[in-house]
CSV table of C-alpha atoms and ligand atoms in Angstrom, one decimal:
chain,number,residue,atom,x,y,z
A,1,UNK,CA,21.4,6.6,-2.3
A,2,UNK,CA,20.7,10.2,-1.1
A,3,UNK,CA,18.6,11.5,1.8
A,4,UNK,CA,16.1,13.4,0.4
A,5,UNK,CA,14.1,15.7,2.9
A,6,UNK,CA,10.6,14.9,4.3
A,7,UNK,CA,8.4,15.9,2.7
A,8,UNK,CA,6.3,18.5,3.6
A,9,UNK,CA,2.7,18.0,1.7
A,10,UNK,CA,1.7,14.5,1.3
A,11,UNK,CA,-1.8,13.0,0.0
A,12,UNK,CA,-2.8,9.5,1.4
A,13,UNK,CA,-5.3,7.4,0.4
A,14,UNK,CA,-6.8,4.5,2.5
A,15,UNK,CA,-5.7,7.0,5.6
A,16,UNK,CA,-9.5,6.0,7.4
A,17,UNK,CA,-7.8,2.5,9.2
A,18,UNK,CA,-4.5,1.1,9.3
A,19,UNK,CA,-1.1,0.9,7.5
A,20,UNK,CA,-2.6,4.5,5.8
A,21,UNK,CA,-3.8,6.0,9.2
A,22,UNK,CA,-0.4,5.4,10.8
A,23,UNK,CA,1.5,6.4,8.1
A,24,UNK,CA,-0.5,10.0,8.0
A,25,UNK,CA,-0.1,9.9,11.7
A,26,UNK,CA,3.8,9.4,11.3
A,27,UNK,CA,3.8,12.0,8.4
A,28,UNK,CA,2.3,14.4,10.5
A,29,UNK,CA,4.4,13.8,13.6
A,30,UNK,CA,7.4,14.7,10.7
A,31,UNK,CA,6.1,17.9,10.2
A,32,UNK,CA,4.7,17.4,6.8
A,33,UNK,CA,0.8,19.3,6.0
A,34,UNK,CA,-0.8,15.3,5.2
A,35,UNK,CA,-4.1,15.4,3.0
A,36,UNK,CA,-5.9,12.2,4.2
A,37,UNK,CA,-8.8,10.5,2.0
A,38,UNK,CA,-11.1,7.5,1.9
A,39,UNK,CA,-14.7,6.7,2.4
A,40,UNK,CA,-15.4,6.7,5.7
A,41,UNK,CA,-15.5,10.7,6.5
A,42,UNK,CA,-16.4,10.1,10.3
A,43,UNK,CA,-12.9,8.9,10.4
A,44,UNK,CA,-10.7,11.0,8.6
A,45,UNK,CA,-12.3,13.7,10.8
A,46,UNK,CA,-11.0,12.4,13.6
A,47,UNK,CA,-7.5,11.3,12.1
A,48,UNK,CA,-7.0,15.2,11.3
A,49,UNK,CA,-8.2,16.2,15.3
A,50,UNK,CA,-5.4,13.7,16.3
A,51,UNK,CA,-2.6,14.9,13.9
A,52,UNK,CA,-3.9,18.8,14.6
A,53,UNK,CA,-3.8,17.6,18.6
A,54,UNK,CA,0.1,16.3,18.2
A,55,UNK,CA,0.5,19.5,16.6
A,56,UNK,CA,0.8,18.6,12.9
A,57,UNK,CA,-1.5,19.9,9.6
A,58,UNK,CA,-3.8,18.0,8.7
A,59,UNK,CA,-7.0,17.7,6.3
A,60,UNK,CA,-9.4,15.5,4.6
A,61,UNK,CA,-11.0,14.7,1.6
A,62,UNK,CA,-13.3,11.7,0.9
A,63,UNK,CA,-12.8,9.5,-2.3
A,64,UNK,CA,-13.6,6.7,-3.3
A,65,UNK,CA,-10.8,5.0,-5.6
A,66,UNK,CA,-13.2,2.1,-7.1
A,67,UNK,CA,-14.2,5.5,-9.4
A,68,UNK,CA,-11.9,5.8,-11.6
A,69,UNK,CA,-12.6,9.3,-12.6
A,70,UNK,CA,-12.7,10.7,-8.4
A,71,UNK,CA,-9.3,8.7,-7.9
A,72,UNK,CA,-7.7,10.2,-10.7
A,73,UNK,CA,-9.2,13.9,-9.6
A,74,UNK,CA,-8.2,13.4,-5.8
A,75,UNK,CA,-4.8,14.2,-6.5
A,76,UNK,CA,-5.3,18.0,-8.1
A,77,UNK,CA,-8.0,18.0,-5.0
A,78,UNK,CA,-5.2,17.6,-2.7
A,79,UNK,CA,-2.8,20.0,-4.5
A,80,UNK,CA,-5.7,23.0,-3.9
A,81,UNK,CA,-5.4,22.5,-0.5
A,82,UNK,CA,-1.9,21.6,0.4
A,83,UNK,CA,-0.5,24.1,-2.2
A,84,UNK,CA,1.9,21.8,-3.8
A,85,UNK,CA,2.5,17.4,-3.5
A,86,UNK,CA,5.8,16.2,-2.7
A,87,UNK,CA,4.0,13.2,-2.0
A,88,UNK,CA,1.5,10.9,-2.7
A,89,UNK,CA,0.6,7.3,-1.4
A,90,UNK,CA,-2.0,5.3,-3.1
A,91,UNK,CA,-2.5,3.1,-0.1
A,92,UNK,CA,-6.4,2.2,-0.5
A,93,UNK,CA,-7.3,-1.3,-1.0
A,94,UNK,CA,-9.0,-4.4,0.2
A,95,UNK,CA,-8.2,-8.2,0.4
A,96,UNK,CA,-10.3,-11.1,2.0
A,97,UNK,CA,-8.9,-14.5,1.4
A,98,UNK,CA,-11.0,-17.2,-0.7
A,99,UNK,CA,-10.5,-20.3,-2.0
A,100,UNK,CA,-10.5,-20.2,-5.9
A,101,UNK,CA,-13.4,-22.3,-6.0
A,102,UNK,CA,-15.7,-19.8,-4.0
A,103,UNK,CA,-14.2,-16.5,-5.5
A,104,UNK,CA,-17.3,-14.2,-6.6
A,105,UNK,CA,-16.9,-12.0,-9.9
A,106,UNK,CA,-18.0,-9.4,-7.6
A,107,UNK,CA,-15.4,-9.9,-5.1
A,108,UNK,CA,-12.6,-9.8,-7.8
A,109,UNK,CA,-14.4,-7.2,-10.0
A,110,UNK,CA,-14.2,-5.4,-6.7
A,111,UNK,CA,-10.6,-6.3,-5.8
A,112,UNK,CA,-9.1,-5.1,-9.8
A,113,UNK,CA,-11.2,-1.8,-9.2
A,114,UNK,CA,-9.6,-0.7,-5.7
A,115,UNK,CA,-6.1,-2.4,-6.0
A,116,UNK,CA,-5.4,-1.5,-9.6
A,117,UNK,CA,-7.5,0.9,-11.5
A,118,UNK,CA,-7.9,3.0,-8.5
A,119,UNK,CA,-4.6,3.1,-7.3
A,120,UNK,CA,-3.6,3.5,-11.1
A,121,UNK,CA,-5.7,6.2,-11.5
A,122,UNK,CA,-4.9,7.9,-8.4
A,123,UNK,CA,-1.1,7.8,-9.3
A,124,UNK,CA,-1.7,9.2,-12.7
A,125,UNK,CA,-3.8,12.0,-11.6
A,126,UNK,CA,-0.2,13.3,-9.4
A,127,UNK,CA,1.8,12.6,-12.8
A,128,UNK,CA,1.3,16.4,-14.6
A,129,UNK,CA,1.0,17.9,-10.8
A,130,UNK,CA,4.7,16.6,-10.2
A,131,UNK,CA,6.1,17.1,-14.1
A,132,UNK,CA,5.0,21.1,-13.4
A,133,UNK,CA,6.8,21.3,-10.2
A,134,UNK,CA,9.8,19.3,-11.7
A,135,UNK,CA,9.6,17.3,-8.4
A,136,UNK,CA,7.6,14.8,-6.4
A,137,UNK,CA,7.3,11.2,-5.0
A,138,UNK,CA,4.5,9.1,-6.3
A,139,UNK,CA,4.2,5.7,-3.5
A,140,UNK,CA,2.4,2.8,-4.4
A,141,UNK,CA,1.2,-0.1,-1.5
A,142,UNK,CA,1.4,-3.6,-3.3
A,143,UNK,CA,2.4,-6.4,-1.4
A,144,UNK,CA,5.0,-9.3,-0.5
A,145,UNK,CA,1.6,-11.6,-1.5
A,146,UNK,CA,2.3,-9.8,-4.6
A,147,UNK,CA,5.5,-11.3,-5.8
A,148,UNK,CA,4.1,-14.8,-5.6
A,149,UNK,CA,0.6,-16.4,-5.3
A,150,UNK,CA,-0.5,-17.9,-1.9
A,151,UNK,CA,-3.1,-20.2,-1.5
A,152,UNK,CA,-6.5,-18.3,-1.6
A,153,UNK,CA,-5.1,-15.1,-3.2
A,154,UNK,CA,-5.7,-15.3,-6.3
A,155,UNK,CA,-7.1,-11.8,-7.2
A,156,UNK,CA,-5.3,-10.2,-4.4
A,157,UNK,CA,-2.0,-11.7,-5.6
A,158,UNK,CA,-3.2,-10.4,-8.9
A,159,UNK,CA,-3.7,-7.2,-7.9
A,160,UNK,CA,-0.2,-6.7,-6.5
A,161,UNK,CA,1.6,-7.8,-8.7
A,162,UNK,CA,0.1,-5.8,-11.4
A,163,UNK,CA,0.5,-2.5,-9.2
A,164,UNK,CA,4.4,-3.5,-9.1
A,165,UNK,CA,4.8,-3.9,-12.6
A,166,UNK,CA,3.1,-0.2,-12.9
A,167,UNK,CA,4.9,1.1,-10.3
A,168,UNK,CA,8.2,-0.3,-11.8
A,169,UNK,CA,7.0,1.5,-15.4
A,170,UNK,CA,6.4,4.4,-13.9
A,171,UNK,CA,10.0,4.2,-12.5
A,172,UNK,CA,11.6,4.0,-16.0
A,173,UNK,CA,10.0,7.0,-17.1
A,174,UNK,CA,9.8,8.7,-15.0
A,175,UNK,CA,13.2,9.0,-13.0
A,176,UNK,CA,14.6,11.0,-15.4
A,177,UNK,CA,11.9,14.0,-15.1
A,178,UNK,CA,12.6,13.8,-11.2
A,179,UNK,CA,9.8,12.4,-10.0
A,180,UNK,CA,10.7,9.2,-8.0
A,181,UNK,CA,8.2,6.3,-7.6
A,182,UNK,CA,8.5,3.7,-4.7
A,183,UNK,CA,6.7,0.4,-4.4
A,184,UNK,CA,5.9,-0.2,-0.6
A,185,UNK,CA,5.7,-4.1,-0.3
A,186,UNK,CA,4.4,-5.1,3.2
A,187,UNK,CA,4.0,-8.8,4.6
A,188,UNK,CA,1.6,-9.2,7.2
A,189,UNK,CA,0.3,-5.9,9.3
A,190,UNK,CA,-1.8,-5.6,12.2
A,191,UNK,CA,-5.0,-3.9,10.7
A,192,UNK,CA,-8.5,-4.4,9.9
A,193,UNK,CA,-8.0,-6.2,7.1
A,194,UNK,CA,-5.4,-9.0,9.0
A,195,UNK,CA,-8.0,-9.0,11.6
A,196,UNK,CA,-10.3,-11.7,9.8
A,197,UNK,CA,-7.3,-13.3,9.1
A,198,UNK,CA,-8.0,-17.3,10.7
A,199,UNK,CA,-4.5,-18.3,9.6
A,200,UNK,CA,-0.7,-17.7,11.1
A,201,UNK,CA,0.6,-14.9,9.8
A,202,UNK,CA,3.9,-14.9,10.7
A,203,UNK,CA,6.4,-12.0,11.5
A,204,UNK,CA,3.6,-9.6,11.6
A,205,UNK,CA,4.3,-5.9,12.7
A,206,UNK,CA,1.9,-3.3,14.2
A,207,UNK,CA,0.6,-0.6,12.0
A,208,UNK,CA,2.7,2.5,13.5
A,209,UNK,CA,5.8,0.1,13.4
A,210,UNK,CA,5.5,-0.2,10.1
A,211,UNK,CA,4.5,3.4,9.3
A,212,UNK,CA,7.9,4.6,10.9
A,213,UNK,CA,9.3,1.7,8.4
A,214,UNK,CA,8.2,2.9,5.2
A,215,UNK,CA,8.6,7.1,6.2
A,216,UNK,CA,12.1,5.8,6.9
A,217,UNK,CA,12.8,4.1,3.6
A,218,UNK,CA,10.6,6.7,1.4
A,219,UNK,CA,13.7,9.2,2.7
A,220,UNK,CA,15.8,7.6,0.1
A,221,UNK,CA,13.3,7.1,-2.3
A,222,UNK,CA,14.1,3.5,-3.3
A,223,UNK,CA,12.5,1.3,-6.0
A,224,UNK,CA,11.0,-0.7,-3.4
A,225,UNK,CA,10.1,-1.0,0.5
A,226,UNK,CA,9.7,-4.2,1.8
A,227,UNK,CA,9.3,-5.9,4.9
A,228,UNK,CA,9.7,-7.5,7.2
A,229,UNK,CA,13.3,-8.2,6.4
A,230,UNK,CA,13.0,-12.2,6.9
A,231,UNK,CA,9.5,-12.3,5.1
A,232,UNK,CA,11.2,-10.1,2.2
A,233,UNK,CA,14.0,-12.8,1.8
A,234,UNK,CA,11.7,-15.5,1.9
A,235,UNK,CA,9.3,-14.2,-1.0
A,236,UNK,CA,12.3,-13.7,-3.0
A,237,UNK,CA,13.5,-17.2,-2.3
A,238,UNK,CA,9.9,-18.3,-3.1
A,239,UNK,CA,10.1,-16.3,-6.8
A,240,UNK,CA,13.2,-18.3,-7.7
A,241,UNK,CA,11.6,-21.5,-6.7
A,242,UNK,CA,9.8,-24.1,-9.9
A,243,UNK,CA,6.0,-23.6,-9.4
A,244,UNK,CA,6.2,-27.7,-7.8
A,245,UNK,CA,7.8,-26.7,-5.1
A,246,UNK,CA,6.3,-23.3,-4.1
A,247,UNK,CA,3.1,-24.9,-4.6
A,248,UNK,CA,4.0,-28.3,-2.0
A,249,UNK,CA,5.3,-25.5,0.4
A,250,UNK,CA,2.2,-23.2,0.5
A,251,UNK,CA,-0.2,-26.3,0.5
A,252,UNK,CA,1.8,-27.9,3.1
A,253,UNK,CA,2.0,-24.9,5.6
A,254,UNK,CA,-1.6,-24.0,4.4
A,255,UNK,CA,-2.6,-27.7,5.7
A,256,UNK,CA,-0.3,-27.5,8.9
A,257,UNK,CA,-2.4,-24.0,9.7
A,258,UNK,CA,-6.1,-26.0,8.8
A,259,UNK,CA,-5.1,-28.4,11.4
A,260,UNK,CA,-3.8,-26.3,14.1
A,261,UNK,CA,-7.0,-24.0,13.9
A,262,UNK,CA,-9.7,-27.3,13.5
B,301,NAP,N1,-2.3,-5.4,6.5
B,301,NAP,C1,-1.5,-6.1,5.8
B,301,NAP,O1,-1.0,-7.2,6.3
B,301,NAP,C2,-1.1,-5.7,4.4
B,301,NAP,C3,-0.1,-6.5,3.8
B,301,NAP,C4,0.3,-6.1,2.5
B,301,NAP,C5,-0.3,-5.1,1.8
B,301,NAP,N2,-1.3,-4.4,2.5
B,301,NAP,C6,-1.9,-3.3,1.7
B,301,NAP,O2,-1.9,-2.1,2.5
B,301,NAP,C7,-2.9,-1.2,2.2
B,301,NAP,C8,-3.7,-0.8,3.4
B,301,NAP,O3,-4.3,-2.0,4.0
B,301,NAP,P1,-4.6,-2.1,5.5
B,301,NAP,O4,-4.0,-3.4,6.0
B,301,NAP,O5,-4.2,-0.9,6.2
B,301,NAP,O6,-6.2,-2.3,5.4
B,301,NAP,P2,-7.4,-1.5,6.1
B,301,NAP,O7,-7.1,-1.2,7.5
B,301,NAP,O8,-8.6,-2.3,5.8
B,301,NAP,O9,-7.4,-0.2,5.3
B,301,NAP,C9,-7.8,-0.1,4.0
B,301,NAP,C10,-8.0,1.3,3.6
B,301,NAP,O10,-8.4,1.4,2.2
B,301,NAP,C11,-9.6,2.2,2.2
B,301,NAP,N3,-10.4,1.8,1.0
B,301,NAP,C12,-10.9,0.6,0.8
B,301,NAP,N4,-11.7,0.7,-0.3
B,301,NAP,C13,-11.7,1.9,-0.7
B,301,NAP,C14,-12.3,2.6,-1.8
B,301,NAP,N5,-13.1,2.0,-2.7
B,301,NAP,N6,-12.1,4.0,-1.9
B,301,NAP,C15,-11.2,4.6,-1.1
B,301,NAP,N7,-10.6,4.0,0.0
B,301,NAP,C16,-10.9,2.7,0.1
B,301,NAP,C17,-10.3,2.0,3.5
B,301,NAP,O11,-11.1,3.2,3.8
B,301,NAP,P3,-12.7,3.3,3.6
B,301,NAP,O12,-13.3,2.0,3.9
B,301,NAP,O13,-13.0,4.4,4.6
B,301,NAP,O14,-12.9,3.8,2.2
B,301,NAP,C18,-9.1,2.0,4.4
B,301,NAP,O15,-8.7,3.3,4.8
B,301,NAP,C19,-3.8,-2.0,1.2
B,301,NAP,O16,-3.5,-1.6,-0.2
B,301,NAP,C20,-3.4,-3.5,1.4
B,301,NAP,O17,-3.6,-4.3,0.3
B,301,NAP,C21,-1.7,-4.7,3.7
């Protein structure tokens, strides 16, 4: 696959905390004018004094995704400022664990909003943006929980795995317009959201680590960036296994974990 060149104006959502934060951090350090959006203004402002301090372009806008109608805006919102969109990342989401027995409609009502309409609709509202300039990268952030359920991720597993299958669509028609679309799989990252986290999560990387990942791997604009590598071969492994067996492996390593934290 070719190198394609950074890109130079890139919209970010979820860029308030973690994998989004570092990856607008990385973009700016790359030279690239980032447009970073989320809820939390109070950050964002702050995100854009570091990336202006390490001598990058930076700006915010605040969004919230779970509206379908300001995700799908954000997008042309971003455009007016950065003047085009070579890129844009529809990183926002959320994910707590629970036990299928204690999932709330409101937790899951809220999970489906974020995950997928919002990150639908913020994809969407790039589509004419990047058809007019006959160029651009639209990113989507599923996960590796994505590609199989684990135990207590049901709706988050859901939620993935629905963005993937979108993300893939968009692929097949879009490609030949010459917009590429990426699906950005992570395992396990250091961020608030691992932070509650009370089981192992093994080969976990740190935010910026894996922002330097995924700029890397967007150069080429694959169908898919995932990592870690051995976490990546292990989900696939897992999607070729009979439902018996992926489910005695999850409930025994989810047991093994129950013990070892009381
Ligand atoms: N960390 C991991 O191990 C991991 C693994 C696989 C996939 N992922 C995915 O990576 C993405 C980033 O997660 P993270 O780990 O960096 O989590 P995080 O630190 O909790 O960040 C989540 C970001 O999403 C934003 N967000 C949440 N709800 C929103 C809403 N309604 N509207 C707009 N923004 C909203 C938050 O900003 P505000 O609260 O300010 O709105 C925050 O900036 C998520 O899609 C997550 O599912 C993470």
């Amino acid at each position: 696959m070719a190198k394609r060149s950074t890109p130079r104006s890139v919209l970010i959502t979820g860029a308030s905390s973690g994998i989004g934060r570092a990856l607008a951090l990385e973009y700016g350090k790359r030279g690239a004018h980032v447009v970073v959006t989320a809820r939390r203004e109070p950050e964002l402002v702050s995100l854009c004094e570091e990336i202006r301090g390490a001598g990058g372009r930076a700006d915010h806008l605040v969004c919230d995704v779970a509206d379908p109608v300001a995700a799908h805006a954000v997008a042309k919102r971003g455009e007016e400022i950065l003047g085009s969109l070579d890129m844009i990342v529809a990183n926002a989401g959320v994910g707590a664990s629970s036990h299928a027995s204690r999932l709330s409609l409101e937790d899951v009502v809220r999970t489906i909003d974020v995950n997928v309409r919002g990150a639908m609709a913020t994809l969407m509202g790039a589509i004419p943006i990047m058809l007019g300039q006959k160029h651009g990268h639209l990113v989507g952030v599923s996960s590796l929980a994505g590609r199989r359920a684990l135990p207590g991720s049901a709706d988050y597993s859901a939620s993935k795995a629905a963005l993937t299958v979108f993300l893939e669509g968009l692929r097949l028609d879009l490609s030949r317009a010459g917009i590429d679309v990426t699906d950005v799989q992570p395992g396990f990252v250091e961020t608030p959201m691992t932070s509650k986290n009370d089981f192992p999560m093994p080969f976990i990387w740190d935010a910026a680590k894996a922002a330097t990942y995924v700029a890397d791997g967007l150069e080429r604009a694959p169908a898919m960036v995932a990592f870690p590598p051995p976490l990546r071969f292990l989900t696939r492994l897992a999607q070729l296994l009979p439902f018996s067996v992926h489910a005695f492996a999850t409930r025994r390593a989810a047991r093994r974990s129950t013990k070892r934290n009381g």
